[in-house]
XYZ file of C-alpha atoms in Angstrom:
236
model
C 13.738 9.555 -53.620
C 12.375 13.561 -54.186
C 9.360 14.130 -56.056
C 9.342 17.043 -58.018
C 30.977 18.710 -65.331
C 35.773 17.686 -64.753
C 36.544 15.131 -65.985
C 36.381 10.922 -65.177
C 34.256 9.555 -62.873
C 32.752 11.149 -60.834
C 33.949 9.709 -57.560
C 36.804 12.959 -57.516
C 36.469 15.849 -55.423
C 37.557 18.508 -52.872
C 40.620 16.707 -50.429
C 39.225 15.097 -47.478
C 40.989 14.630 -44.160
C 40.813 10.986 -42.957
C 38.131 10.599 -40.450
C 36.479 13.336 -40.939
C 32.318 13.328 -41.954
C 33.193 14.280 -45.356
C 36.581 11.548 -45.668
C 33.643 8.751 -46.599
C 33.411 7.952 -50.221
C 30.565 8.014 -52.565
C 30.260 3.738 -52.287
C 30.509 3.548 -48.911
C 26.351 2.361 -49.362
C 27.936 -0.635 -50.671
C 30.712 -1.183 -48.249
C 33.093 0.330 -50.233
C 35.261 2.244 -48.588
C 37.382 5.063 -50.615
C 41.006 3.180 -49.438
C 39.995 -0.764 -50.873
C 40.680 -2.226 -53.868
C 37.168 -3.263 -54.456
C 36.368 0.188 -54.540
C 39.028 0.856 -57.619
C 37.876 -1.588 -59.838
C 34.784 -0.659 -59.196
C 35.277 2.530 -60.363
C 37.195 1.417 -62.774
C 34.974 -1.878 -64.192
C 31.687 1.434 -64.599
C 33.706 3.444 -66.893
C 33.900 0.848 -68.972
C 30.353 -0.194 -69.417
C 28.923 1.907 -71.877
C 25.021 1.420 -70.464
C 23.891 4.771 -68.481
C 24.617 3.990 -64.908
C 25.008 6.522 -61.742
C 24.702 5.747 -58.018
C 22.598 7.450 -56.271
C 21.146 8.293 -52.803
C 17.181 7.913 -51.993
C 16.688 11.234 -52.927
C 18.162 10.814 -56.373
C 21.247 13.247 -55.350
C 24.474 11.696 -57.324
C 27.026 10.127 -55.971
C 28.571 8.543 -59.241
C 27.833 8.689 -62.865
C 29.693 6.905 -65.520
C 30.896 8.575 -68.829
C 27.817 6.746 -71.063
C 25.688 8.239 -68.020
C 27.520 12.051 -68.299
C 27.479 11.844 -72.393
C 23.558 12.139 -72.073
C 24.296 15.623 -71.280
C 27.356 16.309 -73.424
C 29.658 16.478 -70.137
C 31.667 14.161 -68.174
C 30.814 12.445 -64.841
C 32.287 14.548 -62.503
C 29.528 17.221 -63.325
C 27.021 15.148 -61.862
C 27.568 14.240 -59.028
C 25.677 15.885 -56.411
C 22.643 16.962 -58.906
C 19.688 14.968 -58.528
C 18.128 12.745 -61.053
C 14.793 14.596 -61.172
C 16.586 17.614 -62.075
C 17.787 15.835 -64.962
C 14.882 13.458 -66.035
C 11.543 14.031 -66.332
C 9.141 11.278 -65.486
C 6.656 10.363 -67.530
C 4.070 8.476 -65.138
C 4.496 10.829 -61.567
C 3.229 7.444 -60.205
C 5.805 5.336 -61.067
C 8.089 7.849 -58.816
C 5.481 7.843 -56.027
C 5.500 3.794 -56.034
C 9.265 3.746 -55.338
C 9.409 6.828 -52.909
C 7.184 4.414 -51.103
C 8.411 1.362 -51.511
C 11.889 3.219 -50.292
C 9.868 4.282 -46.967
C 8.469 0.891 -46.331
C 12.135 -1.073 -47.324
C 11.236 -2.833 -49.890
C 13.817 -4.230 -52.737
C 12.820 -4.701 -55.508
C 13.829 -2.994 -59.667
C 11.573 -0.423 -59.956
C 10.742 0.754 -63.751
C 10.213 4.670 -65.166
C 9.843 6.246 -67.833
C 11.120 9.393 -68.726
C 12.283 12.080 -70.752
C 15.000 14.451 -70.889
C 16.918 17.410 -73.553
C 20.238 16.238 -74.667
C 22.781 18.311 -73.502
C 24.664 17.024 -77.319
C 22.259 17.897 -79.972
C 19.441 19.281 -77.580
C 16.961 16.997 -79.038
C 14.497 15.179 -76.762
C 14.847 12.051 -75.584
C 12.564 8.735 -74.621
C 14.025 6.207 -72.431
C 13.617 4.143 -68.856
C 15.262 4.198 -65.617
C 15.039 0.708 -63.608
C 16.048 1.859 -59.964
C 17.685 -0.925 -57.575
C 17.959 -0.335 -54.089
C 21.161 -1.532 -53.746
C 23.605 -1.536 -50.780
C 23.576 -3.213 -46.331
C 20.370 -4.474 -46.016
C 21.021 -2.271 -42.736
C 21.187 0.925 -43.695
C 18.199 2.323 -44.629
C 17.510 4.582 -47.044
C 19.958 2.142 -49.187
C 21.678 3.914 -52.240
C 20.017 3.692 -55.770
C 21.549 1.585 -58.602
C 20.526 3.753 -61.527
C 20.538 2.178 -65.068
C 19.402 4.260 -68.280
C 17.834 2.315 -71.869
C 17.861 5.182 -74.070
C 15.216 4.510 -76.957
C 16.219 5.408 -80.462
C 15.028 8.350 -82.258
C 11.528 8.052 -83.098
C 12.218 7.920 -87.502
C 11.479 11.294 -89.064
C 8.002 11.761 -89.968
C 6.903 10.972 -93.940
C 7.362 14.114 -95.839
C 3.852 15.135 -97.068
C 2.955 14.269 -101.125
C 4.950 16.664 -103.294
C 2.163 19.708 -104.782
C 1.103 18.716 -108.136
C -1.407 20.219 -110.271
C -4.349 17.284 -111.304
C -2.562 17.450 -115.374
C 0.516 16.487 -113.892
C -0.478 13.863 -111.709
C -2.381 12.098 -114.354
C 0.042 12.663 -116.822
C 2.743 10.305 -114.523
C 0.379 7.950 -113.955
C -0.232 7.557 -117.716
C 4.100 7.541 -118.201
C 4.346 4.917 -115.336
C 1.994 2.118 -117.261
C 4.344 3.028 -120.263
C 1.687 5.024 -122.414
C 3.815 7.187 -124.919
C 4.059 11.403 -125.168
C 1.551 11.072 -128.206
C -0.974 8.549 -125.925
C -0.564 10.508 -123.616
C -1.388 13.455 -125.164
C -4.472 12.516 -126.827
C -5.565 10.841 -123.410
C -5.604 14.221 -122.068
C -6.806 16.387 -124.949
C -2.776 17.326 -125.172
C -0.609 18.269 -128.129
C 2.770 16.227 -127.913
C 4.241 19.666 -127.259
C 2.116 20.144 -124.432
C 2.770 17.039 -122.479
C 6.677 17.106 -122.792
C 6.286 20.574 -121.233
C 4.991 19.339 -118.582
C 7.282 16.357 -118.024
C 10.229 18.953 -118.112
C 8.824 21.244 -115.719
C 8.566 17.883 -113.210
C 11.974 16.869 -114.385
C 13.550 20.377 -113.798
C 11.393 20.417 -110.618
C 12.399 17.217 -108.932
C 16.079 17.379 -110.766
C 16.054 14.356 -112.188
C 16.800 12.760 -115.411
C 14.897 10.586 -117.984
C 11.306 9.097 -117.467
C 11.751 6.183 -116.111
C 13.558 8.423 -113.011
C 10.304 10.996 -112.787
C 8.038 7.815 -112.104
C 10.514 6.684 -109.494
C 10.322 9.792 -108.690
C 6.744 10.223 -108.103
C 6.551 7.087 -106.072
C 8.728 8.450 -103.975
C 7.191 11.608 -103.198
C 3.395 10.007 -102.994
C 2.598 11.535 -106.074
C 1.190 7.792 -107.259
C -0.289 5.812 -105.344
C 1.638 2.591 -104.985
C -1.406 0.364 -104.559
C -2.862 0.579 -108.153
C -2.484 -0.917 -111.623
C -2.700 0.445 -113.645
C -1.393 3.877 -112.309
C -3.441 6.181 -110.614
C -2.350 9.583 -109.127
C -2.551 8.919 -104.946
């Protein structure tokens, strides 16, 4: 591997003349000739596997990709043929890539993981995962073809929303309300009238679009205004 879209499996391409070098199929490194039944069976199986898979030359040029792999860029398998994996994926650690390159040079055959990032062609979001690369095909042929499987990591959960902004008085009112204090008791503790307490509670309910004191207190916990580890309730 070097350092640095029509429908259907990527076996499609321009017509070739039998007997010429161009007539060699993309899977000849596996010993699968284009006109063999096993060649067609392999492509059918590849199409149906949900795991993103590609077959590449040793320099990373894509020979065959299945729909699951093409879907990572919002395209179809034929559009990936001829492209290089390093134009699609960004290795996180170049040392992993160097290790693979050296192993291919020495003729070693093992399984090589490469941590990668790429930008999805569907929603444009950043993705992370791991390419598992296996040198395959006829052992007498050097360099070998590469069977590449992609394991996509689950998208990271969105960061928690920052705590809602409330005034110190509002935070104390919510804490006392969460502890079961009446409106009158809240007012007495904070030096407010009953109307003053209700004014603050009404403003908070409108701001957070909730109805009732129970819902208001629950919302205060969800928004991080009240500490979930304190009793009696206290501002976070």
